Amino acid sequence: MCHASCKLFVGFVLLQDHNSLQPFHSMEMIMNQILHSFAVSRYEHMKDDLCQLFEDYPHKDFQLHTQRIEKSQMVAYLYQQLETLQARGRLFSLSLQGRLKGLLCLVPKPWLSRQLGLNIWYVQHLVLAPEIEPWLVSRLLREAVASIKDEVDFVFARPASSDILSVQGLESIGFRNVGCELVGNVRCQPLTKPLTHELQSIQKTQLDDICSIARMCHEHNHYIYDPRLSSEDAAALFEALVRYQATSEHVEVLVATQEQEAVGFLSFRQNKSLSQFFGRPFACLDFIGVHPRAQGQGVGHALNLAALHQLHEQGVKYASVRTMSSNYLALAALHKLGYRITSSNFVLHWWPGISDVHHTRHDV
């Protein structure tokens, strides 16, 4: 910001600054008055800039390459999704000299909110051009989260770990890192030999059993790593996630049994939105849990093989898997399947009214 005449365009409102010595706090006061929400439908003329912003974002390129997705196709998909995201949440823009250089999308998470009794939001997109000054990123983020501060208790984000500009911007306004998440792919293949464990699709009578297993296997997720959430809250949330998936018509759940008792489960699903847009099936492996007494017996490996076999039968070539980098047992099991890491994310949490939040870690 050292030019004598600098044009800023934030929220599609133009600011002309003729004073090169204007102090930082004065610039902040001006920006407080000009930041506005961004409406996709009202700015169709900015479509090229929006698509270029996504096109220039490099931090997921290897992941797209391994999934055999052309960057231009993903850009078209992301642009299409903006209208839907706008209806659900808030979009904010950042431009320099009339060209779009940043996009922020915040969306509420009503299901998670109901489970924890908190108003939870998520940073769905934070896409920034590399030439943006860090202080300007902080200003954009601060003003955006301030617009929802009165209606939110907790916000989380998953910026790419290589996207230092976004990570530092989020940290500068109070987001805190609670872990690193690895994202990768596993090839879906048919079974080459019979499984040594008894597996079946979940039955209604097994729901409570697998939820009980879920409570025992929640040690590695970003909620348990947050010192402001109690261990009980984190366990209850993971159990609720498993229960939700086990009763959803869009999710398949396999259960491993020993002597007619459930000892493990795995949930997996197709990504309907991606599949419909690209005309070929995409899928992911979601949650897995094995009862402590059955661990080390190959139960998890059998569940993974069976799920990948079923997805192969559905025409899926690769399944994506996301796990915390500290979950070494899961990573070891995945590597047996040929797991290939394609990207990594930092998981960041923000509690705007921490003094008013009652969900605090009592056992730390």
mmCIF file of C-alpha atoms in Angstrom, residues 164-360:
data_model
loop_
_atom_site.group_PDB
_atom_site.id
_atom_site.type_symbol
_atom_site.label_atom_id
_atom_site.label_comp_id
_atom_site.label_asym_id
_atom_site.label_seq_id
_atom_site.Cartn_x
_atom_site.Cartn_y
_atom_site.Cartn_z
ATOM 1 C CA ILE A 164 -0.247 -19.563 4.097
ATOM 2 C CA LEU A 165 -2.018 -16.296 3.236
ATOM 3 C CA SER A 166 -5.406 -17.712 4.256
ATOM 4 C CA VAL A 167 -4.053 -19.541 7.313
ATOM 5 C CA GLN A 168 -2.294 -16.464 8.672
ATOM 6 C CA GLY A 169 -5.287 -14.275 7.880
ATOM 7 C CA LEU A 170 -7.602 -16.544 9.859
ATOM 8 C CA GLU A 171 -5.148 -16.752 12.756
ATOM 9 C CA SER A 172 -4.795 -12.965 12.805
ATOM 10 C CA ILE A 173 -8.481 -12.556 13.723
ATOM 11 C CA GLY A 174 -8.543 -15.238 16.413
ATOM 12 C CA PHE A 175 -8.878 -18.622 14.684
ATOM 13 C CA ARG A 176 -6.771 -21.310 16.363
ATOM 14 C CA ASN A 177 -5.192 -24.383 14.788
ATOM 15 C CA VAL A 178 -6.523 -27.648 16.241
ATOM 16 C CA GLY A 179 -4.877 -30.103 13.872
ATOM 17 C CA CYS A 180 -3.825 -31.107 10.384
ATOM 18 C CA GLU A 181 -6.070 -33.144 8.130
ATOM 19 C CA LEU A 182 -4.805 -35.354 5.299
ATOM 20 C CA VAL A 183 -6.862 -35.896 2.159
ATOM 21 C CA GLY A 184 -6.170 -38.754 -0.219
ATOM 22 C CA ASN A 185 -7.533 -41.317 -2.638
ATOM 23 C CA VAL A 186 -7.844 -45.096 -2.607
ATOM 24 C CA ARG A 187 -8.467 -47.134 -5.753
ATOM 25 C CA CYS A 188 -11.772 -49.014 -5.692
ATOM 26 C CA GLN A 189 -11.039 -52.633 -6.582
ATOM 27 C CA PRO A 190 -12.922 -55.937 -6.598
ATOM 28 C CA LEU A 191 -12.181 -58.504 -3.932
ATOM 29 C CA THR A 192 -9.501 -60.988 -4.945
ATOM 30 C CA LYS A 193 -10.169 -63.459 -2.132
ATOM 31 C CA PRO A 194 -12.909 -64.126 0.430
ATOM 32 C CA LEU A 195 -12.974 -61.931 3.513
ATOM 33 C CA THR A 196 -12.079 -63.541 6.824
ATOM 34 C CA HIS A 197 -14.671 -61.558 8.795
ATOM 35 C CA GLU A 198 -18.436 -61.614 8.747
ATOM 36 C CA LEU A 199 -19.766 -58.373 7.262
ATOM 37 C CA GLN A 200 -23.247 -57.145 6.435
ATOM 38 C CA SER A 201 -25.206 -53.980 5.754
ATOM 39 C CA ILE A 202 -26.383 -52.361 8.954
ATOM 40 C CA GLN A 203 -29.590 -53.581 10.545
ATOM 41 C CA LYS A 204 -31.816 -51.354 12.672
ATOM 42 C CA THR A 205 -31.094 -53.538 15.690
ATOM 43 C CA GLN A 206 -27.363 -52.758 15.363
ATOM 44 C CA LEU A 207 -27.675 -48.971 15.456
ATOM 45 C CA ASP A 208 -27.124 -48.565 19.196
ATOM 46 C CA ASP A 209 -24.196 -50.999 19.083
ATOM 47 C CA ILE A 210 -22.266 -49.095 16.426
ATOM 48 C CA CYS A 211 -23.010 -45.785 18.149
ATOM 49 C CA SER A 212 -21.526 -47.233 21.314
ATOM 50 C CA ILE A 213 -18.431 -48.254 19.338
ATOM 51 C CA ALA A 214 -18.259 -44.738 17.887
ATOM 52 C CA ARG A 215 -18.043 -43.274 21.394
ATOM 53 C CA MET A 216 -15.030 -45.504 22.071
ATOM 54 C CA CYS A 217 -13.258 -44.520 18.830
ATOM 55 C CA HIS A 218 -13.491 -40.739 18.706
ATOM 56 C CA GLU A 219 -9.914 -39.926 19.743
ATOM 57 C CA HIS A 220 -8.899 -38.473 16.384
ATOM 58 C CA ASN A 221 -11.131 -35.673 15.143
ATOM 59 C CA HIS A 222 -10.788 -31.919 15.266
ATOM 60 C CA TYR A 223 -13.473 -31.543 17.938
ATOM 61 C CA ILE A 224 -11.599 -33.659 20.483
ATOM 62 C CA TYR A 225 -8.486 -31.537 19.817
ATOM 63 C CA ASP A 226 -10.271 -28.313 20.729
ATOM 64 C CA PRO A 227 -9.600 -27.514 24.422
ATOM 65 C CA ARG A 228 -12.824 -25.491 24.551
ATOM 66 C CA LEU A 229 -14.952 -28.605 23.934
ATOM 67 C CA SER A 230 -15.266 -31.226 26.637
ATOM 68 C CA SER A 231 -14.324 -34.820 25.867
ATOM 69 C CA GLU A 232 -17.943 -35.761 26.501
ATOM 70 C CA ASP A 233 -19.175 -33.216 23.954
ATOM 71 C CA ALA A 234 -16.670 -34.446 21.357
ATOM 72 C CA ALA A 235 -17.660 -38.082 21.921
ATOM 73 C CA ALA A 236 -21.363 -37.238 21.768
ATOM 74 C CA LEU A 237 -20.868 -35.310 18.534
ATOM 75 C CA PHE A 238 -19.005 -38.167 16.841
ATOM 76 C CA GLU A 239 -21.691 -40.606 17.978
ATOM 77 C CA ALA A 240 -24.377 -38.289 16.591
ATOM 78 C CA LEU A 241 -22.557 -38.051 13.247
ATOM 79 C CA VAL A 242 -22.424 -41.845 12.995
ATOM 80 C CA ARG A 243 -26.088 -42.193 13.993
ATOM 81 C CA TYR A 244 -27.075 -39.602 11.398
ATOM 82 C CA GLN A 245 -25.193 -41.403 8.633
ATOM 83 C CA ALA A 246 -26.462 -44.824 9.684
ATOM 84 C CA THR A 247 -30.053 -43.642 9.264
ATOM 85 C CA SER A 248 -29.513 -41.706 6.013
ATOM 86 C CA GLU A 249 -30.690 -43.157 2.726
ATOM 87 C CA HIS A 250 -27.685 -41.561 1.002
ATOM 88 C CA VAL A 251 -25.065 -43.372 3.107
ATOM 89 C CA GLU A 252 -24.124 -47.044 3.159
ATOM 90 C CA VAL A 253 -22.900 -48.607 6.396
ATOM 91 C CA LEU A 254 -21.169 -51.970 6.716
ATOM 92 C CA VAL A 255 -21.022 -53.757 10.061
ATOM 93 C CA ALA A 256 -18.537 -56.426 11.138
ATOM 94 C CA THR A 257 -19.797 -59.004 13.616
ATOM 95 C CA GLN A 258 -18.279 -61.647 15.855
ATOM 96 C CA GLU A 259 -20.607 -64.215 17.395
ATOM 97 C CA GLN A 260 -23.538 -62.101 16.165
ATOM 98 C CA GLU A 261 -22.316 -58.991 18.007
ATOM 99 C CA ALA A 262 -21.259 -55.824 16.183
ATOM 100 C CA VAL A 263 -17.531 -55.165 16.592
ATOM 101 C CA GLY A 264 -16.915 -52.618 13.841
ATOM 102 C CA PHE A 265 -18.509 -50.376 11.237
ATOM 103 C CA LEU A 266 -17.635 -48.256 8.222
ATOM 104 C CA SER A 267 -19.767 -45.643 6.446
ATOM 105 C CA PHE A 268 -19.284 -44.587 2.834
ATOM 106 C CA ARG A 269 -21.265 -42.704 0.212
ATOM 107 C CA GLN A 270 -21.320 -41.287 -3.261
ATOM 108 C CA ASN A 271 -20.999 -37.536 -3.717
ATOM 109 C CA LYS A 272 -24.229 -36.883 -5.617
ATOM 110 C CA SER A 273 -23.454 -33.273 -6.491
ATOM 111 C CA LEU A 274 -20.034 -34.022 -8.007
ATOM 112 C CA SER A 275 -21.280 -37.197 -9.683
ATOM 113 C CA GLN A 276 -24.175 -35.447 -11.391
ATOM 114 C CA PHE A 277 -22.064 -32.521 -12.586
ATOM 115 C CA PHE A 278 -19.160 -34.566 -13.970
ATOM 116 C CA GLY A 279 -21.216 -37.472 -15.259
ATOM 117 C CA ARG A 280 -19.262 -40.153 -13.392
ATOM 118 C CA PRO A 281 -19.471 -41.414 -9.824
ATOM 119 C CA PHE A 282 -17.394 -39.918 -7.007
ATOM 120 C CA ALA A 283 -17.389 -41.365 -3.516
ATOM 121 C CA CYS A 284 -15.716 -41.165 -0.128
ATOM 122 C CA LEU A 285 -15.079 -43.378 2.868
ATOM 123 C CA ASP A 286 -16.347 -41.526 5.926
ATOM 124 C CA PHE A 287 -16.325 -42.970 9.448
ATOM 125 C CA ILE A 288 -14.806 -46.199 10.699
ATOM 126 C CA GLY A 289 -14.741 -47.685 14.176
ATOM 127 C CA VAL A 290 -13.622 -50.991 15.668
ATOM 128 C CA HIS A 291 -14.413 -52.145 19.193
ATOM 129 C CA PRO A 292 -11.243 -52.159 21.349
ATOM 130 C CA ARG A 293 -11.527 -55.890 21.975
ATOM 131 C CA ALA A 294 -11.526 -56.577 18.213
ATOM 132 C CA GLN A 295 -8.720 -54.226 17.234
ATOM 133 C CA GLY A 296 -5.603 -55.739 15.699
ATOM 134 C CA GLN A 297 -7.582 -58.593 14.117
ATOM 135 C CA GLY A 298 -7.975 -57.139 10.626
ATOM 136 C CA VAL A 299 -11.571 -55.990 11.118
ATOM 137 C CA GLY A 300 -10.923 -52.478 9.831
ATOM 138 C CA HIS A 301 -9.013 -53.807 6.813
ATOM 139 C CA ALA A 302 -11.887 -56.137 5.935
ATOM 140 C CA LEU A 303 -14.412 -53.298 6.206
ATOM 141 C CA ASN A 304 -12.312 -51.101 3.913
ATOM 142 C CA LEU A 305 -11.904 -53.873 1.327
ATOM 143 C CA ALA A 306 -15.628 -54.622 1.321
ATOM 144 C CA ALA A 307 -16.569 -50.950 0.915
ATOM 145 C CA LEU A 308 -14.094 -50.453 -1.938
ATOM 146 C CA HIS A 309 -15.474 -53.583 -3.614
ATOM 147 C CA GLN A 310 -19.034 -52.250 -3.416
ATOM 148 C CA LEU A 311 -17.982 -48.865 -4.793
ATOM 149 C CA HIS A 312 -16.129 -50.608 -7.627
ATOM 150 C CA GLU A 313 -19.366 -52.435 -8.454
ATOM 151 C CA GLN A 314 -21.065 -49.012 -8.625
ATOM 152 C CA GLY A 315 -18.507 -47.780 -11.154
ATOM 153 C CA VAL A 316 -16.419 -45.651 -8.784
ATOM 154 C CA LYS A 317 -12.702 -45.631 -9.631
ATOM 155 C CA TYR A 318 -11.318 -43.798 -6.597
ATOM 156 C CA ALA A 319 -12.711 -43.085 -3.143
ATOM 157 C CA SER A 320 -11.511 -40.043 -1.246
ATOM 158 C CA VAL A 321 -10.581 -40.361 2.415
ATOM 159 C CA ARG A 322 -9.974 -37.621 4.971
ATOM 160 C CA THR A 323 -8.252 -38.298 8.286
ATOM 161 C CA MET A 324 -6.293 -36.416 10.922
ATOM 162 C CA SER A 325 -2.530 -36.603 10.460
ATOM 163 C CA SER A 326 -2.157 -37.847 14.055
ATOM 164 C CA ASN A 327 -4.375 -40.885 13.426
ATOM 165 C CA TYR A 328 -1.461 -43.227 12.765
ATOM 166 C CA LEU A 329 -3.477 -46.445 13.030
ATOM 167 C CA ALA A 330 -5.925 -45.263 10.378
ATOM 168 C CA LEU A 331 -3.083 -44.110 8.122
ATOM 169 C CA ALA A 332 -1.335 -47.474 8.457
ATOM 170 C CA ALA A 333 -4.558 -49.275 7.532
ATOM 171 C CA LEU A 334 -5.150 -46.963 4.567
ATOM 172 C CA HIS A 335 -1.620 -47.369 3.237
ATOM 173 C CA LYS A 336 -2.225 -51.124 3.034
ATOM 174 C CA LEU A 337 -4.940 -50.247 0.525
ATOM 175 C CA GLY A 338 -2.653 -48.017 -1.561
ATOM 176 C CA TYR A 339 -3.776 -44.737 0.008
ATOM 177 C CA ARG A 340 -2.237 -41.767 -1.784
ATOM 178 C CA ILE A 341 -2.150 -38.406 -0.011
ATOM 179 C CA THR A 342 -3.191 -35.641 -2.398
ATOM 180 C CA SER A 343 -3.556 -32.584 -0.153
ATOM 181 C CA SER A 344 -3.587 -31.466 3.455
ATOM 182 C CA ASN A 345 -5.589 -28.917 5.414
ATOM 183 C CA PHE A 346 -5.166 -27.125 8.695
ATOM 184 C CA VAL A 347 -8.324 -27.222 10.792
ATOM 185 C CA LEU A 348 -8.982 -23.899 12.523
ATOM 186 C CA HIS A 349 -11.618 -23.050 15.146
ATOM 187 C CA TRP A 350 -12.924 -19.657 16.238
ATOM 188 C CA TRP A 351 -15.049 -18.917 19.309
ATOM 189 C CA PRO A 352 -16.147 -15.264 19.116
ATOM 190 C CA GLY A 353 -17.796 -15.161 22.556
ATOM 191 C CA ILE A 354 -15.578 -17.568 24.427
ATOM 192 C CA SER A 355 -16.408 -16.128 27.847
ATOM 193 C CA ASP A 356 -20.063 -16.999 27.240
ATOM 194 C CA VAL A 357 -19.457 -20.537 25.966
ATOM 195 C CA HIS A 358 -20.211 -23.241 28.515
ATOM 196 C CA HIS A 359 -18.790 -26.132 26.481
ATOM 197 C CA THR A 360 -15.261 -26.038 27.895
#
